[in-house]
Short mmCIF file of C-alpha atoms in Angstrom, two decimals:
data_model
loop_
_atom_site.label_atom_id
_atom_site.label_comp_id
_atom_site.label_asym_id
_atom_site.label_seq_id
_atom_site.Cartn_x
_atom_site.Cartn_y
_atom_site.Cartn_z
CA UNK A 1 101.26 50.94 231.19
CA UNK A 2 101.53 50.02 235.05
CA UNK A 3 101.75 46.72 236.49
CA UNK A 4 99.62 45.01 239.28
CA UNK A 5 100.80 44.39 242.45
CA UNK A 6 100.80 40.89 244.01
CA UNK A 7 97.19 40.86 246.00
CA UNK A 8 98.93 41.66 249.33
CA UNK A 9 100.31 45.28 248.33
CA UNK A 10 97.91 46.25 245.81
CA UNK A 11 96.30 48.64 247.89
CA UNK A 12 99.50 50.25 248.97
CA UNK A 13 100.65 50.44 245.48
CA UNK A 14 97.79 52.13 244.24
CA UNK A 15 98.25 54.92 246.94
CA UNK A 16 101.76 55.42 245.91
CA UNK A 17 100.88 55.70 242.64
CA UNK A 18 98.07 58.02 242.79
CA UNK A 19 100.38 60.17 244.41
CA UNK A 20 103.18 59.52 241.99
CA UNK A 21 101.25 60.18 238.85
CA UNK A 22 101.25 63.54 237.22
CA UNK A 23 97.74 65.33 237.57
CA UNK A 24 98.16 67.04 234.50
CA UNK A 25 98.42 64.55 232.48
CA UNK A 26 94.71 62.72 233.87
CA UNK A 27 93.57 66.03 234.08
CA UNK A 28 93.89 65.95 229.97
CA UNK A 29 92.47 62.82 229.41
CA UNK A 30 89.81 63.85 231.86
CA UNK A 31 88.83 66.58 229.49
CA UNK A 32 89.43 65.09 226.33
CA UNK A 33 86.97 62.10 227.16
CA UNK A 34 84.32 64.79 228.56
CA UNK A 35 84.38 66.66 224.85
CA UNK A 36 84.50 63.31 223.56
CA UNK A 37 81.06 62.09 225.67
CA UNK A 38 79.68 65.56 224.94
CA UNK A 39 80.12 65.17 221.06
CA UNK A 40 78.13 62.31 220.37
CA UNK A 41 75.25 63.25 222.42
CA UNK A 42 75.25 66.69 220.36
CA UNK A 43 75.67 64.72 217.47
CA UNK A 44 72.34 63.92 216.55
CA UNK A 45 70.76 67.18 216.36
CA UNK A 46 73.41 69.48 214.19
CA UNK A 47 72.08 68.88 211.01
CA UNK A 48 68.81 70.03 212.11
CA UNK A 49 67.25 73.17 211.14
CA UNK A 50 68.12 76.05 213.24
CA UNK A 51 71.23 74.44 214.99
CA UNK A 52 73.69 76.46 213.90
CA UNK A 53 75.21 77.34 217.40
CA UNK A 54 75.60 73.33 218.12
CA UNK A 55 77.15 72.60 215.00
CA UNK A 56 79.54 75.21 215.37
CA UNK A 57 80.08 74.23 219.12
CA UNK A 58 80.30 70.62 217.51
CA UNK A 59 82.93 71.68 214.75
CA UNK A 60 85.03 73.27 216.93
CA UNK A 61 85.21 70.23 219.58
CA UNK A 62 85.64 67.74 217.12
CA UNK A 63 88.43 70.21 215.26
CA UNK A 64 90.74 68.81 218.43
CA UNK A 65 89.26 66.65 220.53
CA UNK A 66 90.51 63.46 219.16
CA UNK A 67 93.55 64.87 218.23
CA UNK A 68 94.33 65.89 221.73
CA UNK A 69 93.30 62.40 222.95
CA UNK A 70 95.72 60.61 220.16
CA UNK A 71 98.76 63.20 220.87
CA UNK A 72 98.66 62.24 224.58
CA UNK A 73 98.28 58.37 223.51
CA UNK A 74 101.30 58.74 221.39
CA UNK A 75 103.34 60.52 224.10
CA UNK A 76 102.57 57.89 226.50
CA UNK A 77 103.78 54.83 223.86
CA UNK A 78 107.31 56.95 223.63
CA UNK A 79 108.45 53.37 225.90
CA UNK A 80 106.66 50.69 223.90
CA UNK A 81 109.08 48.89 222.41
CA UNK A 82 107.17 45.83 221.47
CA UNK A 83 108.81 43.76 224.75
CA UNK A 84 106.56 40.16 225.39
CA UNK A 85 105.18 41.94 228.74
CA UNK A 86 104.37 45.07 226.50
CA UNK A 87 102.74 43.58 223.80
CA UNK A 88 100.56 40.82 226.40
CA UNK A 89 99.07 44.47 227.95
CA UNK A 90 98.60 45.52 224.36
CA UNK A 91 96.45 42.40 223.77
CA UNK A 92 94.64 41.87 226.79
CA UNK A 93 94.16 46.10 227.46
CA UNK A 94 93.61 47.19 223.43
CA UNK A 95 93.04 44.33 220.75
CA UNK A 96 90.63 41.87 223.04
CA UNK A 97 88.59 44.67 223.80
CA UNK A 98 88.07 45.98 220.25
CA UNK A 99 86.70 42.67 219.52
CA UNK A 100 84.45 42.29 222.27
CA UNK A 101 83.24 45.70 222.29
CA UNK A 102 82.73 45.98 218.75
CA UNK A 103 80.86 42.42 219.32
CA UNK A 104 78.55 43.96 222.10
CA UNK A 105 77.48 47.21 220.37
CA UNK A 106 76.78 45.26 217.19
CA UNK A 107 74.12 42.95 219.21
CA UNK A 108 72.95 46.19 221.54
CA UNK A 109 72.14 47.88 217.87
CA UNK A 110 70.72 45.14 216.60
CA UNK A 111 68.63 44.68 219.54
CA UNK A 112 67.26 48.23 219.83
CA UNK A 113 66.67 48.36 216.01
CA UNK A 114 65.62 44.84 214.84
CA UNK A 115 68.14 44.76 212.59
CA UNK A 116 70.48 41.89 211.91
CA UNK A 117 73.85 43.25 210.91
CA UNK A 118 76.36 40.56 211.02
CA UNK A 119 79.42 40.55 213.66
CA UNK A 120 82.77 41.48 211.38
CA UNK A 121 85.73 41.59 213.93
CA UNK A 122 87.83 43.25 211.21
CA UNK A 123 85.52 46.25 210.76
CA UNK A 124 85.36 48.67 213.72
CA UNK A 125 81.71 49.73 215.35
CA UNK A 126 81.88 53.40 215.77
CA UNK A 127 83.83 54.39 218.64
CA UNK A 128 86.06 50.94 218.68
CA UNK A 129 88.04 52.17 216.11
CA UNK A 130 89.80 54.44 217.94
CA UNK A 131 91.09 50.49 219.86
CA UNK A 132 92.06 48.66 217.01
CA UNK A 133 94.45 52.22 215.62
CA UNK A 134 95.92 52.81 218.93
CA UNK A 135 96.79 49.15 218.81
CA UNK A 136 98.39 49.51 215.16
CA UNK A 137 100.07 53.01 215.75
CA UNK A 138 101.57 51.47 218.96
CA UNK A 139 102.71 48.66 216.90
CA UNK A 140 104.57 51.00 215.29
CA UNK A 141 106.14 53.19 217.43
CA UNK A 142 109.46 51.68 217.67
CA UNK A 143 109.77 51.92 214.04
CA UNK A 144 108.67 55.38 213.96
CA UNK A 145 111.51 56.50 216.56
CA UNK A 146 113.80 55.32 213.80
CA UNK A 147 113.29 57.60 211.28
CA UNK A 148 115.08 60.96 211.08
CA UNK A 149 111.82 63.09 209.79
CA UNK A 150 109.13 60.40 211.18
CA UNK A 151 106.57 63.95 211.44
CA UNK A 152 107.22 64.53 208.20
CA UNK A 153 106.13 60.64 206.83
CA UNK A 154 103.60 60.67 208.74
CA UNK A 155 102.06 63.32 207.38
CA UNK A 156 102.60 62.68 203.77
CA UNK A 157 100.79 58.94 204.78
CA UNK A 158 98.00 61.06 205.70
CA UNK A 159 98.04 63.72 202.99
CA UNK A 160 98.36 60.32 200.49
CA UNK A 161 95.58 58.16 201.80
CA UNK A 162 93.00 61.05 200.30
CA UNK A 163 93.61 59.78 197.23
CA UNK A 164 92.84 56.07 197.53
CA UNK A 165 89.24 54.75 199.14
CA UNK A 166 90.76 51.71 201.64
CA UNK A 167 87.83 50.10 203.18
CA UNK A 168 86.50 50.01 206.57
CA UNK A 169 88.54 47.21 207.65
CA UNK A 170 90.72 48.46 210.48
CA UNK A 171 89.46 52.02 209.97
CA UNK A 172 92.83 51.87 207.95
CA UNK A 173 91.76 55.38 206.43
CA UNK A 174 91.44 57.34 210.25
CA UNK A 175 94.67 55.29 211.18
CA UNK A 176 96.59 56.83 208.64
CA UNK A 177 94.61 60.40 209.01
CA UNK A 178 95.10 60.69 211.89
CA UNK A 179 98.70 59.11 212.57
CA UNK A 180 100.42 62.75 212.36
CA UNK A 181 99.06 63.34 215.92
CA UNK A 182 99.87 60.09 217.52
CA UNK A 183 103.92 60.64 215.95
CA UNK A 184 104.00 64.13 217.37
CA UNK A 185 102.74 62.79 220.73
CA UNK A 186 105.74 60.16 220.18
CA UNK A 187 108.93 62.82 219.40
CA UNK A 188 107.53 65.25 222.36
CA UNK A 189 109.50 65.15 225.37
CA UNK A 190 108.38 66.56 229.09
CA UNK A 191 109.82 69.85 228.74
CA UNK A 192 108.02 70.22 225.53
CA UNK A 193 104.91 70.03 227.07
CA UNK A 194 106.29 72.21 230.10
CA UNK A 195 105.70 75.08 227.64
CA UNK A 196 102.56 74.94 227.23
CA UNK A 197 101.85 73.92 231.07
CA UNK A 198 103.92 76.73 232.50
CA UNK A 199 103.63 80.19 230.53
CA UNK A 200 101.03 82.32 231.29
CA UNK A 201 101.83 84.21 228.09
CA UNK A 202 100.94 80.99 226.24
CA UNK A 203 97.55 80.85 228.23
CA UNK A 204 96.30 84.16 227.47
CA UNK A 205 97.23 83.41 223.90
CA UNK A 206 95.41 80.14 223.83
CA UNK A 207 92.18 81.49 225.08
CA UNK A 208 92.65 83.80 222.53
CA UNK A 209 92.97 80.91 219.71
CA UNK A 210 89.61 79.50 220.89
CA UNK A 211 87.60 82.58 221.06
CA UNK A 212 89.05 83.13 216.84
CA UNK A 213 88.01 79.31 216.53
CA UNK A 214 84.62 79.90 218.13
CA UNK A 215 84.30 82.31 216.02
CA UNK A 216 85.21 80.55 212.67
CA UNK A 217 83.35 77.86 213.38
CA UNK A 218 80.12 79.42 213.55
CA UNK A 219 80.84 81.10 210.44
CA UNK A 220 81.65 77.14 208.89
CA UNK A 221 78.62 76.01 210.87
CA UNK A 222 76.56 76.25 207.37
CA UNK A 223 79.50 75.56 205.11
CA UNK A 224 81.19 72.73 206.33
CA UNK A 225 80.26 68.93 206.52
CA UNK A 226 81.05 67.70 210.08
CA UNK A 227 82.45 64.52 207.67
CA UNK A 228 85.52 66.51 207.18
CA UNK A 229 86.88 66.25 210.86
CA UNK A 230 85.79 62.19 210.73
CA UNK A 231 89.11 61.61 209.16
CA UNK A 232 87.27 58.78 207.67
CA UNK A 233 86.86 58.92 203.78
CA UNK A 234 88.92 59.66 200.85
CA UNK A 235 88.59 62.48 198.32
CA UNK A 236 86.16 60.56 196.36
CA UNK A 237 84.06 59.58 199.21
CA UNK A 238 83.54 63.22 200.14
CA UNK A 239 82.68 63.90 196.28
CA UNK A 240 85.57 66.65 195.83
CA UNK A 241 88.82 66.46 193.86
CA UNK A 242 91.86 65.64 195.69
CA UNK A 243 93.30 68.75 195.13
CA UNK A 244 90.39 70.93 196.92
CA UNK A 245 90.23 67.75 199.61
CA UNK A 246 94.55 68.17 200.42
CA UNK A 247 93.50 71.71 201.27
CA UNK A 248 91.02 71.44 202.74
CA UNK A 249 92.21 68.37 204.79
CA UNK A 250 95.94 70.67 205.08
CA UNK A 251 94.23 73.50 206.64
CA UNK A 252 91.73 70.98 209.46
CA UNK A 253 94.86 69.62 209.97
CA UNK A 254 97.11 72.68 210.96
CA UNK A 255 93.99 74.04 213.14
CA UNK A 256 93.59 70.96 214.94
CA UNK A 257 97.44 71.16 215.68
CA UNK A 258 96.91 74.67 217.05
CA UNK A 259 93.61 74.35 218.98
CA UNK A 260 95.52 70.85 220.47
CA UNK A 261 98.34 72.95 221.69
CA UNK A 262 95.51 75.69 223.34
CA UNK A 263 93.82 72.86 224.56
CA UNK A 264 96.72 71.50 226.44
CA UNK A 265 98.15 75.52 227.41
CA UNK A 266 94.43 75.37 229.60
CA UNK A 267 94.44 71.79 230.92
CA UNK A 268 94.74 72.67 235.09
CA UNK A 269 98.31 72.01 236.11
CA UNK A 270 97.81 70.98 239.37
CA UNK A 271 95.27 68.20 241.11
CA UNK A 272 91.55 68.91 241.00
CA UNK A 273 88.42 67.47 242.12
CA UNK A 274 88.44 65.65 239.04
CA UNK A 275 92.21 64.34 238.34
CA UNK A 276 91.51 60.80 240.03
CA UNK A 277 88.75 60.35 237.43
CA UNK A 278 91.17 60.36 234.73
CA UNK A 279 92.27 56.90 235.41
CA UNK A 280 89.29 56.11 234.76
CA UNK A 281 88.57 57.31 230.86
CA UNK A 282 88.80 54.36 228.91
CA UNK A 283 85.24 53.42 230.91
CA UNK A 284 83.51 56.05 230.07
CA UNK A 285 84.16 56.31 226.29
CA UNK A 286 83.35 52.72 225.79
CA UNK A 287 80.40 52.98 227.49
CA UNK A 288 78.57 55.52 227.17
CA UNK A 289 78.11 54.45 223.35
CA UNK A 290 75.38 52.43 224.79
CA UNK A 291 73.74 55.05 226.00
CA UNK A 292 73.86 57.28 223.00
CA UNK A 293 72.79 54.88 220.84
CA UNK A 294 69.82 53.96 223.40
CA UNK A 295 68.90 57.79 223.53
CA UNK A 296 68.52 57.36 218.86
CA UNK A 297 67.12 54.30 218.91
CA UNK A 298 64.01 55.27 221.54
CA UNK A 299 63.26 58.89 219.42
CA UNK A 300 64.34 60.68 222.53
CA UNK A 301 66.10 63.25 219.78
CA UNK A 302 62.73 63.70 218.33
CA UNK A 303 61.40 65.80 221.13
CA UNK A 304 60.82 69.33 220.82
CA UNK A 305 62.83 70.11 224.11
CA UNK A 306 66.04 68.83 222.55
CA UNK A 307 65.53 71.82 219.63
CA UNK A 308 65.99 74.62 221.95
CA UNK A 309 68.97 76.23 223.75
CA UNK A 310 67.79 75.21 227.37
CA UNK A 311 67.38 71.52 226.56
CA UNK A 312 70.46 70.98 224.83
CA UNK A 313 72.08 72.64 228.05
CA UNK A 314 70.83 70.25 230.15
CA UNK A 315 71.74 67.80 227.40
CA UNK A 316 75.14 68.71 228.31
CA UNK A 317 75.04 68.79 231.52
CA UNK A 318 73.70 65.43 231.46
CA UNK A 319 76.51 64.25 228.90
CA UNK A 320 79.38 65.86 231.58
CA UNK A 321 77.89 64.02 234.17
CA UNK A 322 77.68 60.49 232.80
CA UNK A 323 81.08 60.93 231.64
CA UNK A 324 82.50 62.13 234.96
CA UNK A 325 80.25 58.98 236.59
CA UNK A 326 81.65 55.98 234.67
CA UNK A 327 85.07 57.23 234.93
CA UNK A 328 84.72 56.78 238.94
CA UNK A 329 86.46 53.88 240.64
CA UNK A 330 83.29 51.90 241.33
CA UNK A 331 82.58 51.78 237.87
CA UNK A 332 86.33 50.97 236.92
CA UNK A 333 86.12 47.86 239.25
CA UNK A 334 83.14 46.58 237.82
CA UNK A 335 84.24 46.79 233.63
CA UNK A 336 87.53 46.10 234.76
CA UNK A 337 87.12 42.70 233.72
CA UNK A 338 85.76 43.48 230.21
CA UNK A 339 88.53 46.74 229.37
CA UNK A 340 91.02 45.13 230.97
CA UNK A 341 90.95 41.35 230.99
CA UNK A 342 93.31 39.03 232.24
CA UNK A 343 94.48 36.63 230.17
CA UNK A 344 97.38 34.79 231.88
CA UNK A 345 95.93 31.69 230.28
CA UNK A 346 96.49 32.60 226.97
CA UNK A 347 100.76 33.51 227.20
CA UNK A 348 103.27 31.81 227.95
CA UNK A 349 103.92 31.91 231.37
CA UNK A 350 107.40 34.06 232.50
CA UNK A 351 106.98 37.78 233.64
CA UNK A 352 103.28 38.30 236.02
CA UNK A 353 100.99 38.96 233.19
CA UNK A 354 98.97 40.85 235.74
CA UNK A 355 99.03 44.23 233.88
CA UNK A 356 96.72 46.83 233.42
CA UNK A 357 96.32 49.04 230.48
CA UNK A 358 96.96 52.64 230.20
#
């Protein structure tokens, strides 16, 4: 998390610290959001009849997508130490806009379908509960850098909460699912990472990895519920015992670690056209929910041209586009107000609470 500068140097600041920030870290959350954009506009159309190639495509995007997205999360909360400043950007950047997004796509919905679902700020909305976890795994971290084994924990929380259906409040069940990732992300250190950034031995082998991956996935394509990479429901939920769904779960698990590590061997190590947009990424994966979820509600998934290889192309291109577009500045300074509010009135006054969320 970065602070504002006072009015008068702000736009000095933000030169120095565009030049001070390490492209290859927003060229990862560049790319992470992008697959993330991408998946949900593929998402309507795997389970139809001759998609095979998507849902494979699909499979193998959601097998580390998130993952990736949650690993870098965690290695960027390796500070957060639950400090009054820290904790006022975790508010104002993370909690107030679960609630308020989760508010808005609940009315959008409602609007688009006629339906009347009622506003729960405790359950997440789709994509907002990826807010309220990073809020609670962040809330954590400091006591996860106590523990001697705090990989290990983490993954026997996960491996446990198959067994036990918790309710959608919080999204408790992805929070735990998926809170292996964000504790790796937390014990990784630079050089770590310089690994996979620096050896071209560990390129070539990740390409490798996602060719095999490819590969499996379009042999899963038929086999495998896309529910499985959700991290979302229990044993029970996916009607399987919990011994086939700790193998199964074991086994997504250890591939998404692998495909992460791939993934972040082939993130560009250098700037690119596109590393400014990467400051940017929160934007586009809250918004372009809307979208989506315009795109269902209208039938525009119903047309023929969506069915076939060249329109789900130019689906893509589409979805790569939009997410490249709201992660541009202009776009930044226009939602800053609703991704990252300031809320000065509501602290105690003491340290500027002019922050701005990671």
């Amino acid at each position: 998390m970065t602070q504002l500068a006072p009015p008068a140097l702000r736009s000095d600041s933000k030169d120095k610290l565009s030049k001070s920030r390490d492209p290859y870290y927003d060229n990862a959350k560049l790319l992470a959001v992008v697959l993330v954009v991408c998946g949900h506009f593929w998402e309507p159309l795997i389970e139809q009849s001759g998609q095979r190639h998507l849902k494979a495509l699909y499979l193998l995007v959601y097998a580390f997508h998130m993952p990736a997205f949650i690993l870098i999360s965690g290695f960027f909360s390796r500070t957060f130490t639950a400090q009054p400043q820290q904790l006022r950007r975790l508010a104002s950047g993370v909690l107030i806009p679960f609630v308020l997004w989760g508010t808005l796509l609940t009315l959008f919905n409602n609007t688009l379908s006629g339906a009347h679902a009622k506003i729960q700020p405790l359950t997440p909305v789709w994509i907002t509960w990826f807010l309220i976890a990073l809020c609670l795994w962040r809330l954590t971290a400091p006591i996860w850098q106590t523990l001697r084994a705090p990989v290990t924990i983490a993954t026997a929380l996960f491996l446990a909460a198959g067994a036990f259906s918790l309710g959608a409040q919080f999204s408790i069940t992805r929070v735990l699912q998926f809170l292996p990732f964000f504790v790796i992300g937390l014990t990784l250190r630079p050089s770590h990472l310089a690994w996979l950034r620096e050896s071209r031995w560990v390129k070539g082998a990740a390409l490798a990895v996602f060719a095999v991956a490819g590969t499996a996935a379009y042999w899963l394509a038929p086999r495998l519920g896309a529910g499985w990479l959700y991290r979302s429901s229990s044993a029970d939920e996916l009607h399987v015992s919990y011994t086939h769904w700790l193998a199964q779960s074991a086994a997504i698990y250890a591939a998404g670690l692998v495909l992460t590590a791939a993934f972040l061997a082939l993130v560009p190590n250098r700037r690119t056209w596109f590393t400014a947009l990467g400051a940017g990424t929160m934007s586009a994966f809250l918004i372009h929910a809307f979208v989506r979820q315009a795109l269902v509600h209208t039938h525009v998934y119903n047309r023929e041209v969506l069915h076939h290889p060249a329109g789900q192309a130019t689906l893509t291109v589409l979805s790569i586009a939009l997410a490249l577009l709201l992660c541009t500045r202009p776009i930044q300074h226009v939602m800053r107000p609703f991704i990252e509010p300031r809320l000065n009135w509501l602290f105690r006054q003491g340290e500027s609470t002019r922050n701005r969320a990671v």
